[in-house]
PDB file of C-alpha atoms in Angstrom:
ATOM      1  CA  MET A 228       3.287 -26.788  -3.428  1.00  0.00           C
ATOM      2  CA  ASP A 229      -0.195 -26.541  -0.689  1.00  0.00           C
ATOM      3  CA  ASP A 230      -1.934 -23.049  -0.318  1.00  0.00           C
ATOM      4  CA  GLY A 231      -4.973 -23.204   1.768  1.00  0.00           C
ATOM      5  CA  GLY A 232      -5.526 -27.003   0.958  1.00  0.00           C
ATOM      6  CA  LEU A 233      -5.246 -26.208  -2.249  1.00  0.00           C
ATOM      7  CA  LYS A 234      -2.519 -27.959  -4.573  1.00  0.00           C
ATOM      8  CA  TYR A 235      -1.325 -26.322  -7.751  1.00  0.00           C
ATOM      9  CA  VAL A 236      -0.065 -28.884  -9.975  1.00  0.00           C
ATOM     10  CA  GLN A 237       1.588 -28.887 -13.651  1.00  0.00           C
ATOM     11  CA  TYR A 238      -0.101 -30.892 -16.098  1.00  0.00           C
ATOM     12  CA  HIS A 239       1.503 -34.142 -17.542  1.00  0.00           C
ATOM     13  CA  SER A 240       0.415 -36.320 -19.841  1.00  0.00           C
ATOM     14  CA  SER A 241       1.109 -39.316 -17.606  1.00  0.00           C
ATOM     15  CA  LYS A 242      -2.234 -38.467 -16.096  1.00  0.00           C
ATOM     16  CA  GLU A 243      -4.483 -37.572 -18.794  1.00  0.00           C
ATOM     17  CA  SER A 244      -6.610 -40.365 -17.697  1.00  0.00           C
ATOM     18  CA  THR A 245      -7.108 -38.657 -14.820  1.00  0.00           C
ATOM     19  CA  TYR A 246      -6.964 -35.308 -15.604  1.00  0.00           C
ATOM     20  CA  LEU A 247      -8.142 -34.494 -19.275  1.00  0.00           C
ATOM     21  CA  ALA A 248     -12.058 -35.615 -18.520  1.00  0.00           C
ATOM     22  CA  ALA A 249     -12.367 -33.469 -15.358  1.00  0.00           C
ATOM     23  CA  ILE A 250     -10.659 -30.478 -17.723  1.00  0.00           C
ATOM     24  CA  ARG A 251     -13.190 -30.529 -20.569  1.00  0.00           C
ATOM     25  CA  GLN A 252     -16.273 -31.264 -18.258  1.00  0.00           C
ATOM     26  CA  LEU A 253     -14.798 -27.840 -16.189  1.00  0.00           C
ATOM     27  CA  ILE A 254     -14.125 -25.697 -19.654  1.00  0.00           C
ATOM     28  CA  SER A 255     -17.324 -26.485 -20.892  1.00  0.00           C
ATOM     29  CA  ASN A 256     -19.330 -25.705 -17.917  1.00  0.00           C
ATOM     30  CA  ASP A 257     -17.717 -22.189 -18.011  1.00  0.00           C
ATOM     31  CA  LEU A 258     -16.292 -20.840 -21.811  1.00  0.00           C
ATOM     32  CA  SER A 259     -18.763 -20.218 -24.432  1.00  0.00           C
ATOM     33  CA  GLU A 260     -16.810 -22.254 -26.907  1.00  0.00           C
ATOM     34  CA  PRO A 261     -17.437 -25.955 -27.682  1.00  0.00           C
ATOM     35  CA  TYR A 262     -14.207 -27.160 -27.769  1.00  0.00           C
ATOM     36  CA  SER A 263     -13.086 -30.947 -28.566  1.00  0.00           C
ATOM     37  CA  ILE A 264     -11.279 -33.239 -27.494  1.00  0.00           C
ATOM     38  CA  TYR A 265      -8.533 -32.500 -30.501  1.00  0.00           C
ATOM     39  CA  VAL A 266      -8.395 -28.795 -29.289  1.00  0.00           C
ATOM     40  CA  TYR A 267      -7.143 -29.816 -25.932  1.00  0.00           C
ATOM     41  CA  ARG A 268      -5.046 -32.947 -26.897  1.00  0.00           C
ATOM     42  CA  TYR A 269      -3.556 -30.183 -29.440  1.00  0.00           C
ATOM     43  CA  PHE A 270      -2.249 -27.930 -26.042  1.00  0.00           C
ATOM     44  CA  LEU A 271      -1.439 -30.465 -23.411  1.00  0.00           C
ATOM     45  CA  TYR A 272       0.069 -32.675 -25.761  1.00  0.00           C
ATOM     46  CA  GLN A 273       2.583 -30.185 -26.766  1.00  0.00           C
ATOM     47  CA  TRP A 274       2.364 -27.628 -24.195  1.00  0.00           C
ATOM     48  CA  GLY A 275       1.046 -29.758 -20.958  1.00  0.00           C
ATOM     49  CA  ASP A 276       4.092 -28.021 -19.650  1.00  0.00           C
ATOM     50  CA  LEU A 277       2.950 -24.424 -19.309  1.00  0.00           C
ATOM     51  CA  CYS A 278      -0.799 -25.837 -17.800  1.00  0.00           C
ATOM     52  CA  PHE A 279      -1.735 -26.008 -14.236  1.00  0.00           C
ATOM     53  CA  LEU A 280      -4.476 -27.542 -12.432  1.00  0.00           C
ATOM     54  CA  ALA A 281      -5.692 -26.468  -9.141  1.00  0.00           C
ATOM     55  CA  LEU A 282      -6.794 -29.699  -7.136  1.00  0.00           C
ATOM     56  CA  ASP A 283      -7.978 -29.738  -3.212  1.00  0.00           C
ATOM     57  CA  GLU A 284      -6.977 -32.019  -0.585  1.00  0.00           C
ATOM     58  CA  GLN A 285      -9.057 -34.781  -2.104  1.00  0.00           C
ATOM     59  CA  GLU A 286      -7.644 -34.331  -5.848  1.00  0.00           C
ATOM     60  CA  ASN A 287     -11.007 -32.921  -7.176  1.00  0.00           C
ATOM     61  CA  MET A 288     -10.123 -30.171  -9.599  1.00  0.00           C
ATOM     62  CA  LEU A 289     -11.292 -26.458  -9.031  1.00  0.00           C
ATOM     63  CA  GLY A 290      -9.776 -24.643 -11.720  1.00  0.00           C
ATOM     64  CA  VAL A 291      -7.464 -24.640 -14.621  1.00  0.00           C
ATOM     65  CA  VAL A 292      -5.207 -22.736 -16.964  1.00  0.00           C
ATOM     66  CA  ILE A 293      -4.628 -23.767 -20.883  1.00  0.00           C
ATOM     67  CA  SER A 294      -0.824 -21.842 -22.343  1.00  0.00           C
ATOM     68  CA  LYS A 295       0.715 -22.166 -25.272  1.00  0.00           C
ATOM     69  CA  LEU A 296       4.145 -20.960 -25.969  1.00  0.00           C
ATOM     70  CA  GLU A 297       6.045 -20.301 -29.777  1.00  0.00           C
ATOM     71  CA  PRO A 298       7.207 -17.430 -32.054  1.00  0.00           C
ATOM     72  CA  HIS A 299       3.991 -15.453 -33.042  1.00  0.00           C
ATOM     73  CA  ARG A 300       4.286 -14.880 -36.877  1.00  0.00           C
ATOM     74  CA  GLY A 301       8.327 -15.601 -37.145  1.00  0.00           C
ATOM     75  CA  GLY A 302       8.769 -12.601 -34.685  1.00  0.00           C
ATOM     76  CA  PRO A 303       8.573 -12.445 -30.892  1.00  0.00           C
ATOM     77  CA  MET A 304       8.263 -15.115 -28.467  1.00  0.00           C
ATOM     78  CA  ARG A 305       4.396 -14.979 -27.906  1.00  0.00           C
ATOM     79  CA  GLY A 306       2.568 -17.193 -25.000  1.00  0.00           C
ATOM     80  CA  TYR A 307      -0.996 -17.578 -24.950  1.00  0.00           C
ATOM     81  CA  ILE A 308      -3.379 -17.925 -22.556  1.00  0.00           C
ATOM     82  CA  ALA A 309      -5.841 -20.535 -24.196  1.00  0.00           C
ATOM     83  CA  MET A 310      -8.164 -21.203 -21.499  1.00  0.00           C
ATOM     84  CA  LEU A 311      -9.004 -20.389 -18.247  1.00  0.00           C
ATOM     85  CA  ALA A 312     -11.563 -22.182 -15.699  1.00  0.00           C
ATOM     86  CA  VAL A 313     -12.568 -21.708 -12.172  1.00  0.00           C
ATOM     87  CA  LYS A 314     -15.541 -23.789 -10.728  1.00  0.00           C
ATOM     88  CA  LYS A 315     -18.337 -21.169 -10.024  1.00  0.00           C
ATOM     89  CA  GLU A 316     -18.352 -22.537  -5.885  1.00  0.00           C
ATOM     90  CA  HIS A 317     -14.595 -21.009  -5.506  1.00  0.00           C
ATOM     91  CA  ARG A 318     -14.277 -17.840  -7.490  1.00  0.00           C
ATOM     92  CA  GLY A 319     -12.981 -15.225  -5.627  1.00  0.00           C
ATOM     93  CA  ARG A 320     -10.557 -16.883  -3.796  1.00  0.00           C
ATOM     94  CA  GLY A 321      -7.185 -16.053  -5.757  1.00  0.00           C
ATOM     95  CA  ILE A 322      -7.212 -19.232  -7.816  1.00  0.00           C
ATOM     96  CA  ALA A 323      -8.003 -18.251 -11.270  1.00  0.00           C
ATOM     97  CA  THR A 324      -4.859 -15.509 -10.702  1.00  0.00           C
ATOM     98  CA  LYS A 325      -2.524 -17.896  -8.840  1.00  0.00           C
ATOM     99  CA  LEU A 326      -2.834 -20.662 -11.967  1.00  0.00           C
ATOM    100  CA  VAL A 327      -2.296 -17.176 -14.659  1.00  0.00           C
ATOM    101  CA  ARG A 328       0.703 -15.862 -12.523  1.00  0.00           C
ATOM    102  CA  LYS A 329       1.966 -19.818 -12.544  1.00  0.00           C
ATOM    103  CA  ALA A 330       1.562 -20.380 -16.463  1.00  0.00           C
ATOM    104  CA  ILE A 331       3.001 -16.462 -16.887  1.00  0.00           C
ATOM    105  CA  ASP A 332       5.792 -17.095 -14.498  1.00  0.00           C
ATOM    106  CA  ILE A 333       6.902 -20.258 -16.918  1.00  0.00           C
ATOM    107  CA  MET A 334       6.341 -18.079 -19.853  1.00  0.00           C
ATOM    108  CA  ILE A 335       8.532 -15.557 -18.634  1.00  0.00           C
ATOM    109  CA  ASP A 336      11.151 -18.173 -17.890  1.00  0.00           C
ATOM    110  CA  ARG A 337      11.582 -19.558 -20.924  1.00  0.00           C
ATOM    111  CA  ASP A 338      11.843 -16.155 -22.737  1.00  0.00           C
ATOM    112  CA  ALA A 339       8.272 -15.307 -23.640  1.00  0.00           C
ATOM    113  CA  ASP A 340       8.475 -11.458 -25.339  1.00  0.00           C
ATOM    114  CA  GLU A 341       4.514 -11.013 -24.234  1.00  0.00           C
ATOM    115  CA  ILE A 342       1.570 -13.074 -23.436  1.00  0.00           C
ATOM    116  CA  ALA A 343      -1.741 -12.645 -24.888  1.00  0.00           C
ATOM    117  CA  LEU A 344      -5.233 -14.047 -24.480  1.00  0.00           C
ATOM    118  CA  GLU A 345      -8.820 -13.013 -25.458  1.00  0.00           C
ATOM    119  CA  THR A 346     -11.979 -12.911 -23.346  1.00  0.00           C
ATOM    120  CA  GLU A 347     -15.538 -11.900 -23.850  1.00  0.00           C
ATOM    121  CA  VAL A 348     -16.431  -8.137 -23.854  1.00  0.00           C
ATOM    122  CA  THR A 349     -19.121  -9.599 -20.940  1.00  0.00           C
ATOM    123  CA  ASN A 350     -16.607 -11.195 -18.859  1.00  0.00           C
ATOM    124  CA  THR A 351     -15.764  -8.334 -16.613  1.00  0.00           C
ATOM    125  CA  ALA A 352     -14.425 -10.531 -13.751  1.00  0.00           C
ATOM    126  CA  ALA A 353     -11.702 -11.826 -16.442  1.00  0.00           C
ATOM    127  CA  MET A 354     -10.732  -8.258 -17.647  1.00  0.00           C
ATOM    128  CA  LYS A 355     -10.472  -7.279 -14.227  1.00  0.00           C
ATOM    129  CA  LEU A 356      -7.745  -9.939 -13.253  1.00  0.00           C
ATOM    130  CA  TYR A 357      -5.440  -9.810 -16.497  1.00  0.00           C
ATOM    131  CA  GLU A 358      -5.633  -5.794 -15.613  1.00  0.00           C
ATOM    132  CA  ARG A 359      -4.437  -6.514 -12.655  1.00  0.00           C
ATOM    133  CA  LEU A 360      -1.645  -8.995 -13.520  1.00  0.00           C
ATOM    134  CA  GLY A 361      -0.676  -5.658 -16.218  1.00  0.00           C
ATOM    135  CA  PHE A 362      -2.357  -6.846 -19.470  1.00  0.00           C
ATOM    136  CA  LEU A 363      -3.312  -4.457 -21.261  1.00  0.00           C
ATOM    137  CA  ARG A 364      -6.233  -4.423 -24.015  1.00  0.00           C
ATOM    138  CA  SER A 365      -5.117  -4.467 -27.339  1.00  0.00           C
ATOM    139  CA  LYS A 366      -8.001  -5.169 -29.629  1.00  0.00           C
ATOM    140  CA  ARG A 367     -11.641  -5.504 -29.644  1.00  0.00           C
ATOM    141  CA  LEU A 368     -13.050  -8.331 -31.895  1.00  0.00           C
ATOM    142  CA  HIS A 369     -16.314  -8.184 -33.465  1.00  0.00           C
ATOM    143  CA  ARG A 370     -18.352 -11.418 -33.161  1.00  0.00           C
ATOM    144  CA  TYR A 371     -15.437 -13.533 -31.961  1.00  0.00           C
ATOM    145  CA  TYR A 372     -17.270 -16.557 -30.626  1.00  0.00           C
ATOM    146  CA  LEU A 373     -19.536 -18.732 -31.605  1.00  0.00           C
ATOM    147  CA  ASN A 374     -22.054 -17.318 -29.075  1.00  0.00           C
ATOM    148  CA  GLY A 375     -22.160 -13.633 -31.342  1.00  0.00           C
ATOM    149  CA  ASN A 376     -20.089 -11.974 -28.357  1.00  0.00           C
ATOM    150  CA  SER A 377     -17.095  -9.938 -29.262  1.00  0.00           C
ATOM    151  CA  ALA A 378     -14.092 -10.159 -27.568  1.00  0.00           C
ATOM    152  CA  PHE A 379     -11.182  -8.363 -26.240  1.00  0.00           C
ATOM    153  CA  ARG A 380      -7.626  -9.223 -26.626  1.00  0.00           C
ATOM    154  CA  PHE A 381      -5.231  -8.463 -24.013  1.00  0.00           C
ATOM    155  CA  VAL A 382      -1.090  -8.690 -24.523  1.00  0.00           C
ATOM    156  CA  LEU A 383       0.992  -8.636 -21.636  1.00  0.00           C
ATOM    157  CA  PHE A 384       4.430  -6.974 -22.568  1.00  0.00           C
ATOM    158  CA  VAL A 385       7.130  -8.724 -20.863  1.00  0.00           C
ATOM    159  CA  LYS A 386      10.271  -7.370 -22.667  1.00  0.00           C
ATOM    160  CA  GLU A 387      10.399  -4.003 -23.539  1.00  0.00           C
ATOM    161  CA  SER A 388      11.155  -4.668 -27.145  1.00  0.00           C
ATOM    162  CA  ALA A 389       7.952  -6.340 -27.838  1.00  0.00           C
ATOM    163  CA  PHE A 390       6.039  -3.414 -26.375  1.00  0.00           C
ATOM    164  CA  THR A 391       8.350  -0.425 -28.283  1.00  0.00           C
ATOM    165  CA  SER A 392       7.823  -2.388 -31.400  1.00  0.00           C
ATOM    166  CA  ARG A 393       4.131  -2.429 -31.198  1.00  0.00           C
ATOM    167  CA  LEU A 394       4.474   1.216 -31.103  1.00  0.00           C
ATOM    168  CA  GLY A 395       6.612   1.275 -34.079  1.00  0.00           C
ATOM    169  CA  TYR A 396       9.618   2.096 -32.040  1.00  0.00           C
ATOM    170  CA  GLY A 397      12.536   0.582 -33.286  1.00  0.00           C
ATOM    171  CA  ASP A 398      15.948  -0.114 -31.818  1.00  0.00           C
ATOM    172  CA  GLU A 399      16.280   3.714 -30.587  1.00  0.00           C
ATOM    173  CA  GLU A 400      19.442   4.697 -28.709  1.00  0.00           C
ATOM    174  CA  ASP A 401      17.221   7.892 -27.939  1.00  0.00           C
ATOM    175  CA  ASP A 402      15.693   6.445 -24.518  1.00  0.00           C
ATOM    176  CA  GLU A 403      14.121   9.855 -24.156  1.00  0.00           C
ATOM    177  CA  ASN A 404      11.986   8.833 -26.859  1.00  0.00           C
ATOM    178  CA  GLN A 405      10.923   5.366 -25.933  1.00  0.00           C
ATOM    179  CA  PRO A 406       7.416   5.104 -23.976  1.00  0.00           C
ATOM    180  CA  GLU A 407       7.062   3.867 -20.744  1.00  0.00           C
ATOM    181  CA  LEU A 408       6.358   0.228 -19.765  1.00  0.00           C
ATOM    182  CA  PRO A 409       3.335  -0.198 -17.512  1.00  0.00           C
ATOM    183  CA  PRO A 410       4.290  -1.503 -14.091  1.00  0.00           C
ATOM    184  CA  SER A 411       5.358  -5.419 -13.926  1.00  0.00           C
ATOM    185  CA  ALA A 412       2.540  -7.394 -12.388  1.00  0.00           C
TER     186      ALA A 412
END
């Protein structure tokens, strides 16, 4: 898909030799956590089709989102956005929004009940992005990152059942007692 000279492509393992080094470089420049090659392979080998890249006309990587989708503690299907990075000089162009939206859309297509992620409490741009997309802050995680920074966990409730079960509502028939869901992004 072309978008202002940018191309958004789904990761595929056949392109590992082309993309993996660039993904690692981009993420290591932007995120505070030092991830080993095994962390990238954990996500890309199992859920590569949930990961998207933003490429310019010369096929240079400008952004990446790495995600997964699996049952959470035997309960809801939980999507997880593990990593998101956009080159600093290309921020503010909607690249991160488009990458996250693509990940959300494919997870919804695959029956996700909710989508979660963590971001540093100091990363106000990321928090604003996720809130614009409908994510809610669900928890503060004290000293979550290796650098000592705390994080906020954000959750996007895709299905009403995931939202109401988190609030202690069962499968009640009485809709008057059900909380109203936030508008979807």
